[in-house]
Amino acid sequence: MKATDNTGQNQSAHAIFTRYLHSKKMRKTPERFAILDRVAATDEHFSIEDFYDGIESKGFHVSRATVYNTIQLLVDCGLVRCHRFGNSSSKYEFVEAGTSHHHLICTKCGRIREVKDPDIAKVLKAKRYSTFNTSYFSLYVYGICSRCSRKARTQKANLK
Amino acid sequence: MKATDNTGQNQSAHAIFTRYLHSKKMRKTPERFAILDRVAATDEHFSIEDFYDGIESKGFHVSRATVYNTIQLLVDCGLVRCHRFGNSSSKYEFVEAGTSHHHLICTKCGRIREVKDPDIAKVLKAKRYSTFNTSYFSLYVYGICSRCSRKARTQKANLK
DNA sequence: TTTACTGCAAATATTTTGCAATATC
DNA sequence: GATATTGCAAAATATTTGCAGTAAA
């Protein structure tokens, strides 16, 4: 399981979620916390379907509707981010407090690479947009990945 | 109709698309250019459905499948960008050559605001990622828009 | 005890695909 | 003339919704 400390305040994801649910007068159900636990234990991007299959295989049953609902709550309270790459289904990731990364997306093969980029993160964090209360950023860099570049070079060479 | 000059080379969108189709040995059909023309004449984000209805109402008939295919070609050759905001359908926009903007997305009401931000654009353009051949960026800034902030303040005040 | 939440299944929305007819090259 | 592209409809995929039963507060 990953660490879930939050910006030095040492609040666990559980505590954040509990506080969020409380503030919205929503119920603290076992399904919601089971889903949070499993999300927090997942290092990769996952789709709802991935997640649904995964949690079933661990012997815990929740309906798809509850997965959709709960993941959305986690997005709303900032514990999870949603990405919609290419034309595939929504992908989610647990937010490791205090960290940040961007995504390099290959427009040829669709492969996603994560990059930590403190320089850009710093510039973005310093940015203020008038009358807009920023909470976070998503930066997507589109281009051709090394594998596809290599493939293209090889094909070109073979044509000669 | 908007100007379609490209990075000082004065290539029209038509010329770019023609060149692209030629390079891929694809056919230059009237449907493809009619779709490009209408895309280039549209200032806002549009969904495939919006676009389909719009082009029908102008008396030009193309099938949905052709709209999907052709818009994807335009994305592939860089004349159009695709955004997938929130959980709505894909939104597209014509790329005005040489310009750039980011998107502020309200996590409460879903409203999208475009902002030109030359500073950030400059920083991003200067960025190089090893073994990745960048073609463009998309930056999404999430937060609460002024309207929603105001609404929240008013509600709080009324509770007192 | 009240009613928010859950599971299930059906409905909706969006996008993709197969195939016969057509038009580009 | 060969075959890429089109239109149409059906299929596939992803997500939302309605409702009756269950459980948190």
XYZ file of C-alpha atoms (C1' of nucleotides) in Angstrom:
370
model
C 0.000 0.000 0.000
C 1.214 3.449 -0.885
C 1.771 6.241 1.603
C -1.106 8.652 1.740
C 0.275 11.554 3.721
C -1.079 14.904 2.683
C 0.993 18.084 2.367
C 2.720 17.694 5.701
C -0.530 17.716 7.588
C -0.299 13.949 7.849
C -3.910 13.442 6.969
C -4.604 10.035 5.576
C -6.779 9.582 2.533
C -9.324 8.031 4.882
C -9.419 11.158 6.995
C -9.801 13.388 3.959
C -12.606 11.270 2.569
C -14.335 11.078 5.952
C -14.149 14.825 6.324
C -15.494 15.305 2.798
C -18.416 12.949 3.318
C -19.193 14.616 6.625
C -19.165 18.097 5.085
C -21.618 16.943 2.415
C -23.759 15.078 4.955
C -23.149 11.826 3.077
C -22.899 8.395 4.630
C -19.708 6.578 5.504
C -20.450 3.195 3.970
C -18.087 0.204 3.906
C -18.313 0.154 0.085
C -16.922 3.690 -0.126
C -13.946 2.949 2.090
C -13.248 -0.407 0.464
C -13.112 1.371 -2.885
C -10.837 4.086 -1.524
C -8.495 1.472 -0.035
C -8.203 -0.376 -3.294
C -7.712 2.839 -5.296
C -4.955 3.926 -2.918
C -3.239 0.566 -3.363
C -3.177 0.890 -7.159
C -0.089 2.410 -8.759
C -1.308 2.626 -12.344
C -4.023 4.304 -14.314
C -7.163 2.233 -14.212
C -10.540 2.264 -15.901
C -13.794 1.664 -14.058
C -13.975 -1.746 -15.710
C -10.409 -2.661 -14.642
C -11.255 -1.573 -11.162
C -14.547 -3.426 -11.049
C -12.925 -6.677 -12.183
C -10.060 -6.166 -9.756
C -12.121 -5.590 -6.659
C -14.378 -8.545 -7.554
C -11.344 -10.800 -7.880
C -10.330 -9.788 -4.357
C -13.636 -11.177 -3.181
C -15.281 -7.854 -2.415
C -18.482 -7.219 -4.315
C -19.712 -3.786 -5.275
C -21.921 -2.876 -8.205
C -20.621 -0.945 -11.189
C -22.959 1.914 -10.304
C -21.360 2.199 -6.874
C -17.900 2.130 -8.390
C -18.852 4.969 -10.747
C -20.456 6.947 -7.922
C -17.655 6.493 -5.449
C -14.777 7.170 -7.846
C -16.555 10.400 -8.754
C -16.728 11.328 -5.064
C -12.988 10.665 -4.778
C -12.384 12.917 -7.774
C -14.559 15.596 -6.191
C -12.585 15.567 -2.971
C -9.243 15.628 -4.787
C -7.999 12.132 -3.934
C -8.306 10.879 -7.501
C -7.710 12.463 -10.932
C -9.509 11.549 -14.117
C -7.890 11.498 -17.557
C -9.584 10.853 -20.866
C -6.816 9.856 -23.252
C -7.504 9.294 -26.942
C -10.907 7.723 -27.391
C -10.647 5.116 -24.689
C -12.676 5.080 -21.500
C -11.899 7.396 -18.589
C -8.711 6.528 -16.728
C -8.247 7.310 -13.064
C -5.261 7.647 -10.789
C -4.819 8.038 -7.061
C -3.240 11.371 -6.173
C -0.062 10.967 -4.156
C -0.153 14.073 -2.005
C 2.550 16.606 -2.774
C 3.660 14.952 -6.001
C 2.859 15.954 -9.570
C 3.515 14.652 -13.034
C 2.477 15.326 -16.593
C 1.590 12.943 -19.391
C 3.337 12.379 -22.705
C 0.862 10.900 -25.170
C 1.960 9.246 -28.386
C -0.441 10.235 -31.161
C 0.621 7.196 -33.163
C 0.331 4.270 -30.758
C -1.503 5.901 -27.868
C 1.145 4.943 -25.324
C 1.218 7.155 -22.212
C 4.395 8.097 -20.367
C 4.418 9.932 -17.065
C 7.068 12.563 -16.475
C 7.869 14.434 -13.330
C 8.708 17.985 -14.270
C 9.289 20.203 -11.250
C 10.153 23.235 -13.435
C 6.812 23.246 -15.203
C 4.968 22.333 -12.016
C 6.538 25.349 -10.318
C 5.593 27.749 -13.121
C 2.036 26.432 -13.155
C 1.615 26.620 -9.397
C 2.725 30.246 -9.385
C 0.126 31.134 -12.017
C -3.032 32.997 -10.981
C -6.004 33.508 -13.256
C -8.247 36.412 -12.299
C -11.650 35.452 -10.899
C -10.772 31.752 -11.168
C -9.936 29.752 -8.084
C -7.464 27.122 -9.275
C -7.189 23.768 -7.565
C -4.999 21.724 -9.936
C -3.614 21.338 -13.446
C -3.389 18.644 -16.055
C -0.762 18.993 -18.743
C -0.816 16.693 -21.767
C 2.096 16.663 -24.169
C 1.262 15.152 -27.561
C 3.840 13.820 -29.983
C 5.592 10.699 -31.224
C 7.179 8.323 -28.718
C 10.655 6.895 -29.170
C 9.372 3.479 -30.186
C 7.235 4.922 -32.982
C 10.044 7.238 -34.154
C 12.393 4.276 -34.339
C 9.839 2.229 -36.238
C 9.348 5.052 -38.750
C 13.108 5.378 -39.303
C 13.475 1.645 -39.872
C 10.650 1.569 -42.404
C 12.118 4.517 -44.275
C 15.541 2.823 -44.379
C 13.985 -0.400 -45.673
C 12.356 1.447 -48.562
C 15.714 2.621 -49.921
C -14.470 32.484 -42.299
C -11.395 32.609 -40.176
C -7.875 33.156 -41.455
C -6.007 29.924 -41.865
C -2.415 31.006 -42.372
C 0.128 28.628 -40.981
C 3.278 29.677 -39.109
C 4.198 32.358 -41.613
C 4.367 29.884 -44.469
C 0.968 31.120 -45.652
C -0.324 27.662 -46.252
C -4.067 27.476 -46.172
C -5.837 24.745 -44.271
C -6.883 23.363 -47.649
C -3.284 23.108 -48.771
C -2.241 21.414 -45.537
C -5.069 18.922 -45.764
C -4.388 18.253 -49.450
C -0.731 17.668 -48.720
C -1.626 15.352 -45.838
C -4.063 13.293 -47.892
C -1.532 13.085 -50.690
C 1.226 11.886 -48.363
C -1.072 9.140 -47.046
C -2.275 8.253 -50.555
C -5.835 9.065 -49.535
C -8.507 10.524 -51.791
C -9.498 14.156 -51.992
C -13.262 13.823 -51.765
C -15.758 16.719 -51.723
C -17.068 15.483 -48.345
C -13.640 15.906 -46.755
C -13.198 19.458 -47.963
C -16.764 20.476 -47.166
C -16.171 19.274 -43.611
C -12.881 21.135 -43.376
C -14.506 24.336 -44.638
C -17.258 24.176 -42.087
C -14.839 23.326 -39.272
C -12.665 26.290 -40.222
C -15.716 28.564 -40.154
C -16.625 27.538 -36.604
C -15.289 29.624 -33.739
C -16.426 27.474 -30.837
C -15.879 24.017 -29.495
C -18.222 21.585 -31.164
C -19.220 17.971 -30.711
C -19.644 15.560 -33.608
C -23.401 15.755 -33.092
C -23.403 19.585 -33.143
C -21.364 19.487 -36.288
C -23.532 16.863 -37.956
C -26.701 18.836 -37.261
C -25.034 22.042 -38.390
C -23.779 20.805 -41.713
C -27.145 19.146 -42.421
C -28.934 22.428 -41.755
C -26.694 24.089 -44.348
C -28.080 21.625 -46.850
C -24.957 19.499 -47.190
C -25.429 15.864 -46.370
C -22.703 13.638 -44.962
C -23.111 10.577 -42.809
C -22.105 10.544 -39.163
C -19.465 7.944 -39.967
C -17.859 10.300 -42.474
C -17.923 13.153 -39.985
C -16.168 10.951 -37.409
C -13.620 9.754 -39.977
C -12.857 13.152 -41.416
C -12.605 15.036 -38.132
C -10.118 12.369 -37.033
C -8.079 13.002 -40.188
C -8.087 16.722 -39.388
C -6.872 15.962 -35.878
C -4.145 13.734 -37.320
C -2.860 16.464 -39.595
C -2.924 19.080 -36.835
C -5.744 21.281 -38.127
C -8.117 20.315 -35.328
C -7.672 19.570 -31.612
C -9.803 17.246 -29.548
C -10.746 17.858 -25.898
C -12.664 15.553 -23.602
C -13.973 17.755 -20.816
C -15.799 16.281 -17.834
C -17.911 13.344 -18.926
C -19.405 14.902 -22.012
C -18.685 13.830 -25.573
C -15.470 14.793 -27.366
C -15.241 18.464 -28.253
C -13.241 19.697 -31.217
C -11.777 23.029 -32.219
C -10.146 24.348 -35.333
C -6.511 25.297 -34.751
C -5.781 28.902 -35.648
C -2.219 28.674 -36.831
C 0.305 30.373 -34.587
C -2.142 30.942 -31.728
C -2.463 29.015 -28.494
C -4.699 29.013 -25.480
C -5.383 26.927 -22.415
C -8.637 25.908 -20.791
C -9.980 26.794 -17.358
C -12.507 24.167 -16.319
C -14.959 24.730 -13.485
C -15.276 21.526 -11.477
C -18.611 22.701 -10.128
C -20.611 23.738 -13.196
C -18.408 22.418 -15.984
C -18.111 25.789 -17.682
C -15.009 26.171 -19.880
C -13.088 29.410 -20.277
C -10.286 29.872 -22.780
C -7.270 31.905 -21.756
C -4.383 33.044 -23.863
C -1.257 32.757 -21.813
C 1.895 33.581 -23.769
C 4.141 33.099 -20.709
C 3.102 29.504 -20.171
C 3.030 28.836 -23.912
C 6.631 30.039 -24.130
C 7.806 27.852 -21.256
C 6.056 24.824 -22.726
C 7.414 25.372 -26.234
C 10.964 25.561 -24.910
C 10.541 22.236 -23.128
C 12.180 19.107 -24.595
C 11.514 15.602 -23.355
C 14.208 13.080 -24.177
C 13.277 10.511 -26.825
C 9.874 12.132 -27.279
C 9.105 14.201 -30.345
C 6.619 16.828 -29.144
C 4.071 18.330 -31.496
C 1.712 20.219 -29.190
C 0.404 20.663 -25.643
C -2.926 20.808 -23.906
C -3.105 22.468 -20.523
C -6.238 22.149 -18.414
C -6.633 24.244 -15.290
C -9.264 22.916 -12.888
C -10.925 24.995 -10.214
C -13.998 27.048 -9.359
C -15.183 29.742 -11.751
C -16.171 33.229 -10.589
C -19.861 32.549 -10.996
C -19.731 29.463 -8.768
C -17.525 31.237 -6.188
C -20.029 34.091 -6.024
C -22.927 31.683 -5.679
C -21.167 29.876 -2.803
C -20.477 33.174 -1.009
C -24.111 34.267 -1.341
C -25.430 30.970 0.004
C -23.087 31.155 2.979
C -24.187 34.718 3.699
C -27.847 33.731 3.542
C -27.303 31.002 6.118
C -26.153 33.503 8.736
C -37.274 5.672 12.036
C -35.851 8.183 8.210
C -33.888 8.351 3.959
C -29.314 7.908 1.642
C -27.053 4.270 -0.531
C -26.669 -0.081 -2.908
C -27.318 -3.588 -6.581
C -29.375 -4.817 -10.573
C -31.062 -4.224 -15.007
C -32.674 -1.334 -18.415
C -31.909 2.925 -20.855
C -29.082 6.300 -22.932
C -25.218 8.224 -25.246
C -21.345 7.884 -28.021
C -18.460 5.812 -31.191
C -17.161 1.947 -34.232
C -17.944 -1.466 -37.691
C -19.701 -4.267 -41.762
C -21.235 -4.072 -46.163
C -23.160 -2.718 -50.587
C -23.103 1.281 -53.643
C -20.388 5.022 -55.499
C -16.751 7.971 -57.042
C -11.654 9.081 -57.073
C -7.527 8.230 -59.200
C -10.974 -0.538 -63.857
C -9.319 -1.022 -59.164
C -10.276 0.100 -54.767
C -10.806 3.831 -51.232
C -14.624 6.156 -49.461
C -19.330 6.879 -48.525
C -24.009 6.150 -46.283
C -26.721 3.459 -43.629
C -27.861 0.535 -40.012
C -26.437 -2.540 -36.642
C -23.131 -3.455 -33.056
C -20.109 -2.384 -29.453
C -18.751 0.351 -25.629
C -19.279 3.428 -21.796
C -21.981 5.596 -18.602
C -26.370 6.955 -16.375
C -30.780 6.124 -14.407
C -34.957 4.089 -12.025
C -36.451 1.451 -8.536
C -36.990 -1.776 -4.750
C -34.409 -3.501 -0.889
C -30.931 -2.488 2.766
C -28.387 -0.144 6.191
C -26.247 4.273 8.195
C -27.345 7.862 11.202
